[in-house]
JSON list of C-alpha atoms and ligand atoms in Angstrom, two decimals:
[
{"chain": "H", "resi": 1231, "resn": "UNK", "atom": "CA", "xyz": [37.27, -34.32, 2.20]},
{"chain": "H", "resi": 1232, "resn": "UNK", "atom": "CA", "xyz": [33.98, -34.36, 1.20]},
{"chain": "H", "resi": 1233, "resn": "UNK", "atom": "CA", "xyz": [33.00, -36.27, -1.81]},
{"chain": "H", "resi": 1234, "resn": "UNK", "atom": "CA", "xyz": [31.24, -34.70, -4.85]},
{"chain": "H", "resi": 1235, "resn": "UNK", "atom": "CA", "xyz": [27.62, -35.58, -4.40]},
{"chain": "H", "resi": 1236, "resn": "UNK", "atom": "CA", "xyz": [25.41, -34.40, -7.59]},
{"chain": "H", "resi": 1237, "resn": "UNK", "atom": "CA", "xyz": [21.23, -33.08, -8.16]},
{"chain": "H", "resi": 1238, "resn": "UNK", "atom": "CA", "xyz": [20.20, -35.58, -10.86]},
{"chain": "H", "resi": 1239, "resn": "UNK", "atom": "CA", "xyz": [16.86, -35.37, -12.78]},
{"chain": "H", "resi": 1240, "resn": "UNK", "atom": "CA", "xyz": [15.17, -38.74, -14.21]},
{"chain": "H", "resi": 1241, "resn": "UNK", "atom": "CA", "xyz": [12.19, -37.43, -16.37]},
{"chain": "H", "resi": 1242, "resn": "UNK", "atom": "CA", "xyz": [9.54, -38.93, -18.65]},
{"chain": "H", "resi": 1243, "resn": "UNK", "atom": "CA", "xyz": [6.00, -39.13, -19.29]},
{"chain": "H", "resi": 1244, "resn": "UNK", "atom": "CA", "xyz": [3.70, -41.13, -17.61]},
{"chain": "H", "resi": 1245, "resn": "UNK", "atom": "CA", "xyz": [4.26, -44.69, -17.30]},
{"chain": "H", "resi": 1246, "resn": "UNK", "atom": "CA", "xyz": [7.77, -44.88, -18.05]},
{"chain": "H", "resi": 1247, "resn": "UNK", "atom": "CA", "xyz": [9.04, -46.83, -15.23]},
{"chain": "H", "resi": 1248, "resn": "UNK", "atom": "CA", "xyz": [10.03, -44.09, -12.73]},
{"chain": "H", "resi": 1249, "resn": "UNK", "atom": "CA", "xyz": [8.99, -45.32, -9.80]},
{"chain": "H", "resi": 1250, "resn": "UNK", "atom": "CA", "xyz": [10.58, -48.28, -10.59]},
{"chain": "H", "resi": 1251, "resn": "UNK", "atom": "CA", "xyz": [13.39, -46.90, -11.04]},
{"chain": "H", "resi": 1252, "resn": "UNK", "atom": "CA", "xyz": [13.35, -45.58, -8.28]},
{"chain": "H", "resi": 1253, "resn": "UNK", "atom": "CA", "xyz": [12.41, -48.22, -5.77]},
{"chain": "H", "resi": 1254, "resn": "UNK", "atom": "CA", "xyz": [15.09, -50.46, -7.79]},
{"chain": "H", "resi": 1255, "resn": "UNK", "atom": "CA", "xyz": [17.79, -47.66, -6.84]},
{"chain": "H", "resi": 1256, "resn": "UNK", "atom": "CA", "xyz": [16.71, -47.83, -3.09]},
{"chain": "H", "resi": 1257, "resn": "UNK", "atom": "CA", "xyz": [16.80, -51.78, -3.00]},
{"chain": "H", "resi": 1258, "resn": "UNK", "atom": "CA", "xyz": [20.48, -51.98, -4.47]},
{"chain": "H", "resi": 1259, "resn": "UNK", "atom": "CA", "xyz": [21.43, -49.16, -1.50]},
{"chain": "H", "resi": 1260, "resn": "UNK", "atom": "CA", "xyz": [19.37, -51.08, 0.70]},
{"chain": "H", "resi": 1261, "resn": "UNK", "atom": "CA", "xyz": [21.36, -54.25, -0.29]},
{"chain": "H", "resi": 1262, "resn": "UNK", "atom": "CA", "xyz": [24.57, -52.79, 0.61]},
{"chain": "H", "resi": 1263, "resn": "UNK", "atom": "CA", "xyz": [23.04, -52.04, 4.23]},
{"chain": "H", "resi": 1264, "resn": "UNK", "atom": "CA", "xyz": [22.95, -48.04, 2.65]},
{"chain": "H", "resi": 1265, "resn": "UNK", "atom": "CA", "xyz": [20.57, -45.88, 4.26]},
{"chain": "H", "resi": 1266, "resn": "UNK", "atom": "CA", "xyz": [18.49, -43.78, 1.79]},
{"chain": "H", "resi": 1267, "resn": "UNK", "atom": "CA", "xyz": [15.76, -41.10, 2.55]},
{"chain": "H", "resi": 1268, "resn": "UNK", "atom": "CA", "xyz": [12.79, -41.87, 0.20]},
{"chain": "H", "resi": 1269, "resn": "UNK", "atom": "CA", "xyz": [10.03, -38.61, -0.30]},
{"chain": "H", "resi": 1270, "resn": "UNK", "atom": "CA", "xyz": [6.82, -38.56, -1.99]},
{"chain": "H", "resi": 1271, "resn": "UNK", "atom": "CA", "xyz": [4.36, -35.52, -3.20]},
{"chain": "H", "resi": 1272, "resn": "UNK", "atom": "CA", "xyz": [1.25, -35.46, -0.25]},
{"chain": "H", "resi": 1273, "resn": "UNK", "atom": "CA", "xyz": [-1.03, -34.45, -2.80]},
{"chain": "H", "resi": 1274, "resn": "UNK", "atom": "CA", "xyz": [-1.29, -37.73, -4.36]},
{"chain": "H", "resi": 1275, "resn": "UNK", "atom": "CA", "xyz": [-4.69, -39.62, -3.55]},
{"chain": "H", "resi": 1276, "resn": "UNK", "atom": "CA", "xyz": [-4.20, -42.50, -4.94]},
{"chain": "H", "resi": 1277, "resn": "UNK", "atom": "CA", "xyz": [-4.70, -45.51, -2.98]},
{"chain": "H", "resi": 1278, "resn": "UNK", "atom": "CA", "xyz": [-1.53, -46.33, -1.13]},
{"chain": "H", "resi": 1279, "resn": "UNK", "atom": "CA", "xyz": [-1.27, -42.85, -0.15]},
{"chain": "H", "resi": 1280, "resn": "UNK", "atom": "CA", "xyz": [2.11, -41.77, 1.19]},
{"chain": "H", "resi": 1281, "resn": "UNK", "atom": "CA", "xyz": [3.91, -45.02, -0.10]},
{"chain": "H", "resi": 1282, "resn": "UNK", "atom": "CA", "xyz": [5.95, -45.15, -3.50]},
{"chain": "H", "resi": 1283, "resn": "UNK", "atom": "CA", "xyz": [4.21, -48.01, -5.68]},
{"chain": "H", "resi": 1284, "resn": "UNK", "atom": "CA", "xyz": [5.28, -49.03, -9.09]},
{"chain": "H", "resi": 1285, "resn": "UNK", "atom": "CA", "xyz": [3.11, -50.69, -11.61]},
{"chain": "H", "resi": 1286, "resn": "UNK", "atom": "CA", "xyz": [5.00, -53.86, -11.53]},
{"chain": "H", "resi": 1287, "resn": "UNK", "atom": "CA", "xyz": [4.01, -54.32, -7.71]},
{"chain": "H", "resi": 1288, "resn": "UNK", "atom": "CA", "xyz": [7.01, -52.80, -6.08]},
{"chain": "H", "resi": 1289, "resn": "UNK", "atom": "CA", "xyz": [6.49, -50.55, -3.25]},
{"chain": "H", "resi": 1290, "resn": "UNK", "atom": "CA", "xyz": [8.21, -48.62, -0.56]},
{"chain": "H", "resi": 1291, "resn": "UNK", "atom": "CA", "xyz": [6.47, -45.91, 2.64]},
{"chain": "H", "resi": 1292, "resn": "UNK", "atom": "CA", "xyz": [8.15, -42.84, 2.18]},
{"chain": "H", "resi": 1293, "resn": "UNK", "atom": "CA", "xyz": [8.48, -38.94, 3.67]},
{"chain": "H", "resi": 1294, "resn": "UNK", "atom": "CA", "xyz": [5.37, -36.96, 2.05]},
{"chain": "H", "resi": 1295, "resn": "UNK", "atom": "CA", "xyz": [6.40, -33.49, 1.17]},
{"chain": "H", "resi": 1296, "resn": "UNK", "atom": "CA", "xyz": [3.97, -30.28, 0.30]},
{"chain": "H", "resi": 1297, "resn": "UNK", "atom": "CA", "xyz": [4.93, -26.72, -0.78]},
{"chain": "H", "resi": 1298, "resn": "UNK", "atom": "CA", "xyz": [5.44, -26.08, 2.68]},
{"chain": "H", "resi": 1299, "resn": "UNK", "atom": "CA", "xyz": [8.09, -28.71, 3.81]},
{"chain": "H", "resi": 1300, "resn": "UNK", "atom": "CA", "xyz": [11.63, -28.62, 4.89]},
{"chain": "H", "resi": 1301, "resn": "UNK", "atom": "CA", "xyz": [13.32, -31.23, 2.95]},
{"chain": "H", "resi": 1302, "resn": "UNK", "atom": "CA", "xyz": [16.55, -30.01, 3.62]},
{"chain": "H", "resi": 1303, "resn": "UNK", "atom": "CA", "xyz": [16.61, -29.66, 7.51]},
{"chain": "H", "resi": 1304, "resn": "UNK", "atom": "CA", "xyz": [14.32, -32.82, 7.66]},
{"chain": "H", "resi": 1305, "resn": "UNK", "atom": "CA", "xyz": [16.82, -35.11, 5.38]},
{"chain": "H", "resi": 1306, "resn": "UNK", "atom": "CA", "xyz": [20.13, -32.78, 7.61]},
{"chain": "H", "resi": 1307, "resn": "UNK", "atom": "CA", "xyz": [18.58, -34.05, 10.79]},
{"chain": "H", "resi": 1308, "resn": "UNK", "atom": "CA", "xyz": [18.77, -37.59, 9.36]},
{"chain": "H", "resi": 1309, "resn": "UNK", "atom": "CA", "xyz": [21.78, -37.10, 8.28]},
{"chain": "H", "resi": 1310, "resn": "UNK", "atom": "CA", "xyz": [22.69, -36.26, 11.36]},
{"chain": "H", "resi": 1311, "resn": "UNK", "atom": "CA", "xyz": [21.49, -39.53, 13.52]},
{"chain": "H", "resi": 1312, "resn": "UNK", "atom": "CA", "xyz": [22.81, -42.07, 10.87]},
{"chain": "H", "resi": 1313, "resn": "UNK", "atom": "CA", "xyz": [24.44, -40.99, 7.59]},
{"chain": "H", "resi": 1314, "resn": "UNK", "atom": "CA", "xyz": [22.59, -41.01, 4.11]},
{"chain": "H", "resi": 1315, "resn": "UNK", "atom": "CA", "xyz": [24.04, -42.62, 1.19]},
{"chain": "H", "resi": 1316, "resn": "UNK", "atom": "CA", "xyz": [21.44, -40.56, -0.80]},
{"chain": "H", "resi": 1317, "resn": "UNK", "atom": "CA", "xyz": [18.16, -39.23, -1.19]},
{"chain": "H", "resi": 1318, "resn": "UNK", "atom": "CA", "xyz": [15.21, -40.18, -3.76]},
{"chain": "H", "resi": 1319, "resn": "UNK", "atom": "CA", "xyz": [12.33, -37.97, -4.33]},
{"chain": "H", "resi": 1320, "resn": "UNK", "atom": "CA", "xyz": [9.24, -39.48, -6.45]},
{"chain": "H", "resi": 1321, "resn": "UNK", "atom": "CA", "xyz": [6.80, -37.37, -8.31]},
{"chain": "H", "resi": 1322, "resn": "UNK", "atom": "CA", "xyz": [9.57, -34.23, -8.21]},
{"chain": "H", "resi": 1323, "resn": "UNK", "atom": "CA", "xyz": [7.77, -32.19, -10.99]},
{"chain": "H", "resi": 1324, "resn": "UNK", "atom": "CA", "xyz": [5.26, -31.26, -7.71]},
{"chain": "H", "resi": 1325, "resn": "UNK", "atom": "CA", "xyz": [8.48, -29.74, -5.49]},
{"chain": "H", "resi": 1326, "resn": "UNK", "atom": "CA", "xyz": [8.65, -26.05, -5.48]},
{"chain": "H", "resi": 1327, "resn": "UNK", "atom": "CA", "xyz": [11.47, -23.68, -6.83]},
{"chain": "H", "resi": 1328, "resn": "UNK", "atom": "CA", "xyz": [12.55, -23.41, -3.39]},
{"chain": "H", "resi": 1329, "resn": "UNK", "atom": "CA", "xyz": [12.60, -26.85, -2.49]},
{"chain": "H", "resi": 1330, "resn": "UNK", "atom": "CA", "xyz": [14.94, -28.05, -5.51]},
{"chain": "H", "resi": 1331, "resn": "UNK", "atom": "CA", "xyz": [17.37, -25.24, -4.44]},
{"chain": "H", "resi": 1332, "resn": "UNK", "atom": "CA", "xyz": [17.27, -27.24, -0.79]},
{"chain": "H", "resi": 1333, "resn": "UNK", "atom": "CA", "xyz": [18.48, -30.47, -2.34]},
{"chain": "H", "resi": 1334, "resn": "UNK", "atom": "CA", "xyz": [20.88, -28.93, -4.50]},
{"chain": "H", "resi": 1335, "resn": "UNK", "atom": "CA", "xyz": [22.52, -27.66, -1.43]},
{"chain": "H", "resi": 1336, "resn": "UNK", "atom": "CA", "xyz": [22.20, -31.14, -0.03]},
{"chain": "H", "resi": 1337, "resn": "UNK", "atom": "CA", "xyz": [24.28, -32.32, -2.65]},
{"chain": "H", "resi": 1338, "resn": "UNK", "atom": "CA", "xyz": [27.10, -29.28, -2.99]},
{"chain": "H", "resi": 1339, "resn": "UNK", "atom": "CA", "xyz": [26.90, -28.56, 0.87]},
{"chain": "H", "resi": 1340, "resn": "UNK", "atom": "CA", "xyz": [25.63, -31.64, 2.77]},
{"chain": "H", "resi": 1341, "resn": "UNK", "atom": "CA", "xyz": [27.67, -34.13, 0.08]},
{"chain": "H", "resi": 1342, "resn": "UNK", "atom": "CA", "xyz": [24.53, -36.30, -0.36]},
{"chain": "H", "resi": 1343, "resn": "UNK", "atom": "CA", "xyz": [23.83, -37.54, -3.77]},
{"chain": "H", "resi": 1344, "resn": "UNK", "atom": "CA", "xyz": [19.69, -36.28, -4.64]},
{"chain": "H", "resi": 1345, "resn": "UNK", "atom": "CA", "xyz": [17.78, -38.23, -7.73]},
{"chain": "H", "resi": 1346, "resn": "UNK", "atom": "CA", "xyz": [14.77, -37.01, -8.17]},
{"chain": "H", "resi": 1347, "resn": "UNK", "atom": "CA", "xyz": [12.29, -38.69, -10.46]},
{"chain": "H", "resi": 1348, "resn": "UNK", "atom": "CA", "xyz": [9.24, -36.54, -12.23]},
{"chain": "H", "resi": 1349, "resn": "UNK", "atom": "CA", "xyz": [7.15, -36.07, -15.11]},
{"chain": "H", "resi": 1350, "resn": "UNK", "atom": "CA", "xyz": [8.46, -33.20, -17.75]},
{"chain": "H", "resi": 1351, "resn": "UNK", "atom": "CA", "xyz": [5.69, -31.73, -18.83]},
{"chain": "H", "resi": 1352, "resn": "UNK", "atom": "CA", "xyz": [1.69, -31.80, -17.91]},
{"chain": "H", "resi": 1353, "resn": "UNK", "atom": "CA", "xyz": [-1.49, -32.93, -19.69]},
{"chain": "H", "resi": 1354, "resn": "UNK", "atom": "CA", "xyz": [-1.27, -28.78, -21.65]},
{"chain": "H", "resi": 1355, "resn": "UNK", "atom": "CA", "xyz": [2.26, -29.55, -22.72]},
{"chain": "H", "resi": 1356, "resn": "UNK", "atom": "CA", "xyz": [3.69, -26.93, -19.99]},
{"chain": "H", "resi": 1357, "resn": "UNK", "atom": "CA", "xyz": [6.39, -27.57, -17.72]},
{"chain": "H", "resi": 1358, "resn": "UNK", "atom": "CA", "xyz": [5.92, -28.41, -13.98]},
{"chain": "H", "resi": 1359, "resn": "UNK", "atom": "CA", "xyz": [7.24, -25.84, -11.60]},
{"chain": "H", "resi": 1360, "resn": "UNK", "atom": "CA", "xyz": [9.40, -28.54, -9.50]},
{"chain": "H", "resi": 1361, "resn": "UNK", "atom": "CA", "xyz": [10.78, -30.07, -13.36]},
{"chain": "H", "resi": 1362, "resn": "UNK", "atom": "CA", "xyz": [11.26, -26.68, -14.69]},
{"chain": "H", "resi": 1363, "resn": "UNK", "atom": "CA", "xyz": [13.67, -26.00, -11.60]},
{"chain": "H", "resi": 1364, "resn": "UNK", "atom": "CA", "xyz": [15.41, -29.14, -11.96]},
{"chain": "H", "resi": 1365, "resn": "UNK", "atom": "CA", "xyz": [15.54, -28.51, -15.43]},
{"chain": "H", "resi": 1366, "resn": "UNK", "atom": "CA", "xyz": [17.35, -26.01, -15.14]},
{"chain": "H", "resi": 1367, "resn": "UNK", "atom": "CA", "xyz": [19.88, -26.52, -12.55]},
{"chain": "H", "resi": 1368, "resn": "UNK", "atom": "CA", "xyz": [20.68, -30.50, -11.78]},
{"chain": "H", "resi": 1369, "resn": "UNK", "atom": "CA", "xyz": [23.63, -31.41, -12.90]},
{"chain": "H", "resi": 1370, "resn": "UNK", "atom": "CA", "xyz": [22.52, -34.40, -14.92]},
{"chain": "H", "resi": 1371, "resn": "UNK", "atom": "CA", "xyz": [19.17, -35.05, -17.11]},
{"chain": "H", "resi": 1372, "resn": "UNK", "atom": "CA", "xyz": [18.54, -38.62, -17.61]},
{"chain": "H", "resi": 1373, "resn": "UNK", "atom": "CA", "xyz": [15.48, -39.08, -19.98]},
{"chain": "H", "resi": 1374, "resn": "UNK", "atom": "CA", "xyz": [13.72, -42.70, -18.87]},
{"chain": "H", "resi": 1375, "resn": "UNK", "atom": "CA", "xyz": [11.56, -43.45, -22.00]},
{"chain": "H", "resi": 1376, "resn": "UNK", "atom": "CA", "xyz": [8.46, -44.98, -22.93]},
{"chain": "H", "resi": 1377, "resn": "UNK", "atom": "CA", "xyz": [6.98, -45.69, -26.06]},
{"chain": "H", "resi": 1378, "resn": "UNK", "atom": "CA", "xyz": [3.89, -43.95, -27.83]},
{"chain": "H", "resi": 1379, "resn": "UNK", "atom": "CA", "xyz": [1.07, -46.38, -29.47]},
{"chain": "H", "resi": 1380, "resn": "UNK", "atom": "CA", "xyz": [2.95, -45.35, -33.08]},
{"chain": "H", "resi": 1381, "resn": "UNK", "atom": "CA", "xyz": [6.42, -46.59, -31.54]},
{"chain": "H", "resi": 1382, "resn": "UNK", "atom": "CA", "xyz": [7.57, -43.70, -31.24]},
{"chain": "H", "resi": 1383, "resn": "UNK", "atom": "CA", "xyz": [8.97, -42.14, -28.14]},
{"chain": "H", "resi": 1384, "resn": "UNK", "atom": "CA", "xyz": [6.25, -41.04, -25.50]},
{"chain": "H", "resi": 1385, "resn": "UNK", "atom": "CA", "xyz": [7.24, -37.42, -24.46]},
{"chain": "H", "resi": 1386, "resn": "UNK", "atom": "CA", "xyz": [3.77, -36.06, -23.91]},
{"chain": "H", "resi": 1387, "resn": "UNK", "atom": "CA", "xyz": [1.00, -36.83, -21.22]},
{"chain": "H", "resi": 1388, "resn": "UNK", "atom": "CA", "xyz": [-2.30, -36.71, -22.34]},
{"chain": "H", "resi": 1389, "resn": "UNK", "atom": "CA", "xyz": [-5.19, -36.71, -19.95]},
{"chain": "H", "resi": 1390, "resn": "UNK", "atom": "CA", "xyz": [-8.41, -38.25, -20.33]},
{"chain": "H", "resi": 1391, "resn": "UNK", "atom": "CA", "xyz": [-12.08, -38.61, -19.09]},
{"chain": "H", "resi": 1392, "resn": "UNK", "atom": "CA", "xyz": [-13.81, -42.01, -18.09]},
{"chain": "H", "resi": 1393, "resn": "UNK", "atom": "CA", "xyz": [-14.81, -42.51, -21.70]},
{"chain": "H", "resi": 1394, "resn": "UNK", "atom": "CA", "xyz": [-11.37, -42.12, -23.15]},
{"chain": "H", "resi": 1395, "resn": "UNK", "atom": "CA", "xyz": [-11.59, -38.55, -24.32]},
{"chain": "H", "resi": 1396, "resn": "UNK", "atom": "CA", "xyz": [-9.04, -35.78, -24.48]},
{"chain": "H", "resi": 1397, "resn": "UNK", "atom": "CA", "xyz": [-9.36, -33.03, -22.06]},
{"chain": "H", "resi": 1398, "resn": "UNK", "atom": "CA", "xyz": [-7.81, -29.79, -22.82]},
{"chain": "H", "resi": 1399, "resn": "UNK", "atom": "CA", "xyz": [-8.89, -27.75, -19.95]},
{"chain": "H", "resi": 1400, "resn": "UNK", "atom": "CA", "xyz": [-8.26, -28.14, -16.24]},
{"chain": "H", "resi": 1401, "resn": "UNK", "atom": "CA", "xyz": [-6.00, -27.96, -12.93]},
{"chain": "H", "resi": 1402, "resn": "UNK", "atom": "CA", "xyz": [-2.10, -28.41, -13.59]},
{"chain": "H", "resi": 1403, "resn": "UNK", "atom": "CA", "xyz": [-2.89, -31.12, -11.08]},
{"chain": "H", "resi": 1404, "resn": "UNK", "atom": "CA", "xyz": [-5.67, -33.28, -10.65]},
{"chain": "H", "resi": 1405, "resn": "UNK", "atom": "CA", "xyz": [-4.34, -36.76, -10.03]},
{"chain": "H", "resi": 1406, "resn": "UNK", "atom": "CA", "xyz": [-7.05, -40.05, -10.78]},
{"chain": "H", "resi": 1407, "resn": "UNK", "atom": "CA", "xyz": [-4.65, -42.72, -10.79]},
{"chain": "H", "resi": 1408, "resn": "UNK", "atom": "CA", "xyz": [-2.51, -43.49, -14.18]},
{"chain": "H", "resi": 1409, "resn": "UNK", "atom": "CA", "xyz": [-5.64, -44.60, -16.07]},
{"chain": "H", "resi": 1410, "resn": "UNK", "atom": "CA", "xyz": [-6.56, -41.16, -16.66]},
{"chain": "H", "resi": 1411, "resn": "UNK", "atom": "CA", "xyz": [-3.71, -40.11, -18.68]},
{"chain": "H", "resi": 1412, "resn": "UNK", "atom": "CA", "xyz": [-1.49, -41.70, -21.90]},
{"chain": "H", "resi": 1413, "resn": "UNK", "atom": "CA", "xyz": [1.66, -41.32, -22.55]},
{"chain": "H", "resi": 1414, "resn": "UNK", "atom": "CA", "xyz": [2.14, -39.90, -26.51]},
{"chain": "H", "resi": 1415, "resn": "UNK", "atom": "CA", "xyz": [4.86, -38.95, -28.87]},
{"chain": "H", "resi": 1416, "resn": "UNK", "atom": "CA", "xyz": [3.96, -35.06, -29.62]},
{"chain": "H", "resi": 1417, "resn": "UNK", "atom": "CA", "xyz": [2.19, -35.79, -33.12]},
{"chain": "H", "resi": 1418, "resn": "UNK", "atom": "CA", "xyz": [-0.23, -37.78, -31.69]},
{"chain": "H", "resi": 1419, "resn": "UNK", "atom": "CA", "xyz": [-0.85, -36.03, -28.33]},
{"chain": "H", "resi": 1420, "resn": "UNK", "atom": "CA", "xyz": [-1.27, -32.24, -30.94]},
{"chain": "H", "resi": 1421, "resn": "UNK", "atom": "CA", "xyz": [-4.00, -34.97, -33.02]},
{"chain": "H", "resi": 1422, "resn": "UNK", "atom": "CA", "xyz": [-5.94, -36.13, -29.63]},
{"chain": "H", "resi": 1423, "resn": "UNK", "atom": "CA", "xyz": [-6.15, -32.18, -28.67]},
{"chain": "H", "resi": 1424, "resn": "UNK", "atom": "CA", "xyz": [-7.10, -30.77, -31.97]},
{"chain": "H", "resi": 1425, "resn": "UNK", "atom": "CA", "xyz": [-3.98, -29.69, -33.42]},
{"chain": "O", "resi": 2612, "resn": "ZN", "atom": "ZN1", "xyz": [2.64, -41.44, -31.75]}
]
């Protein structure tokens, strides 16, 4: 018999640790010689490209996904040569609808456990396609927090120019590296646009 294997959703803002998080879930597999299949979004530029890299120097290569990509047959054929004890997927707020339905049926079908780590929301307050889906069906929501310069808890990601400045217009994605956004509790990030 198969063994339950569950969709699970780590979100936050900016800077909360979830790459960390994630990379520290992979080593403790890794430790119990447990094969994991790491992903990535492609459309990061960042330097490092294609690699998972935390702030606090930890850093893993991982499968790049775009809209177009077949997670599910890619991770099944994996699966396939040597099993998977799960699957991580890093910056998951940039999958598509589609693609979070393919690793929910990796978990109910295939029986692999998916945790996918993403930010909520973007720099407008609106929901990500790829964290609206997981919103709305993983079966567990794990909130990683981080803090807001008040103390209160960081839930919204404010982007800004070189000079520090809000920016209230713009692509849903436009990624300059974490410098160019800060991670605010709502109060301040409605202040910093106006509100
Ligand atoms: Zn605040």
């Amino acid at each position: 018999m198969r063994r339950l294997a569950k969709l699970y959703f780590y979100y936050a803002s900016m800077n909360a640790g979830k790459s960390s998080n994630l990379l520290q879930a992979a080593f403790n597999y890794g430790e119990r010689d447990m094969r994991v299949s790491l992903w990535t979004a492609a459309i990061d530029d960042r330097p490092g490209f294609g690699a998972i890299s935390s702030r606090i120097g930890l850093s893993s290569d991982a499968h790049r996904f775009d809209a177009s990509t077949d997670i599910e047959g890619h991770v099944l054929r994996e699966h396939g040569e040597e099993p998977l004890a799960c699957v991580l997927v890093d910056e998951a707020q940039f999958l598509t609808r589609d693609q979070v339905w393919q690793l929910a049926r990796l978990a109910d079908k295939g029986g692999i456990p998916v945790l996918c780590y993403g930010l909520r929301t973007d720099f407008q307050g609106e929901l990500f396609p790829g964290s609206a889906a997981l919103l709305g069906i993983a079966d567990s929501l794990v909130e990683l927090k981080s803090v807001c310069k008040c103390g209160r808890k960081a839930t919204m990601n404010l982007r800004v120019d070189e000079a520090g400045r809000a920016v209230k217009a713009g692509a849903q994605t436009e990624i300059g590296g974490n410098d160019r956004y800060v991670a605010l509790c709502r109060k301040h990030f409605s202040e910093a646009l106006g509100g």
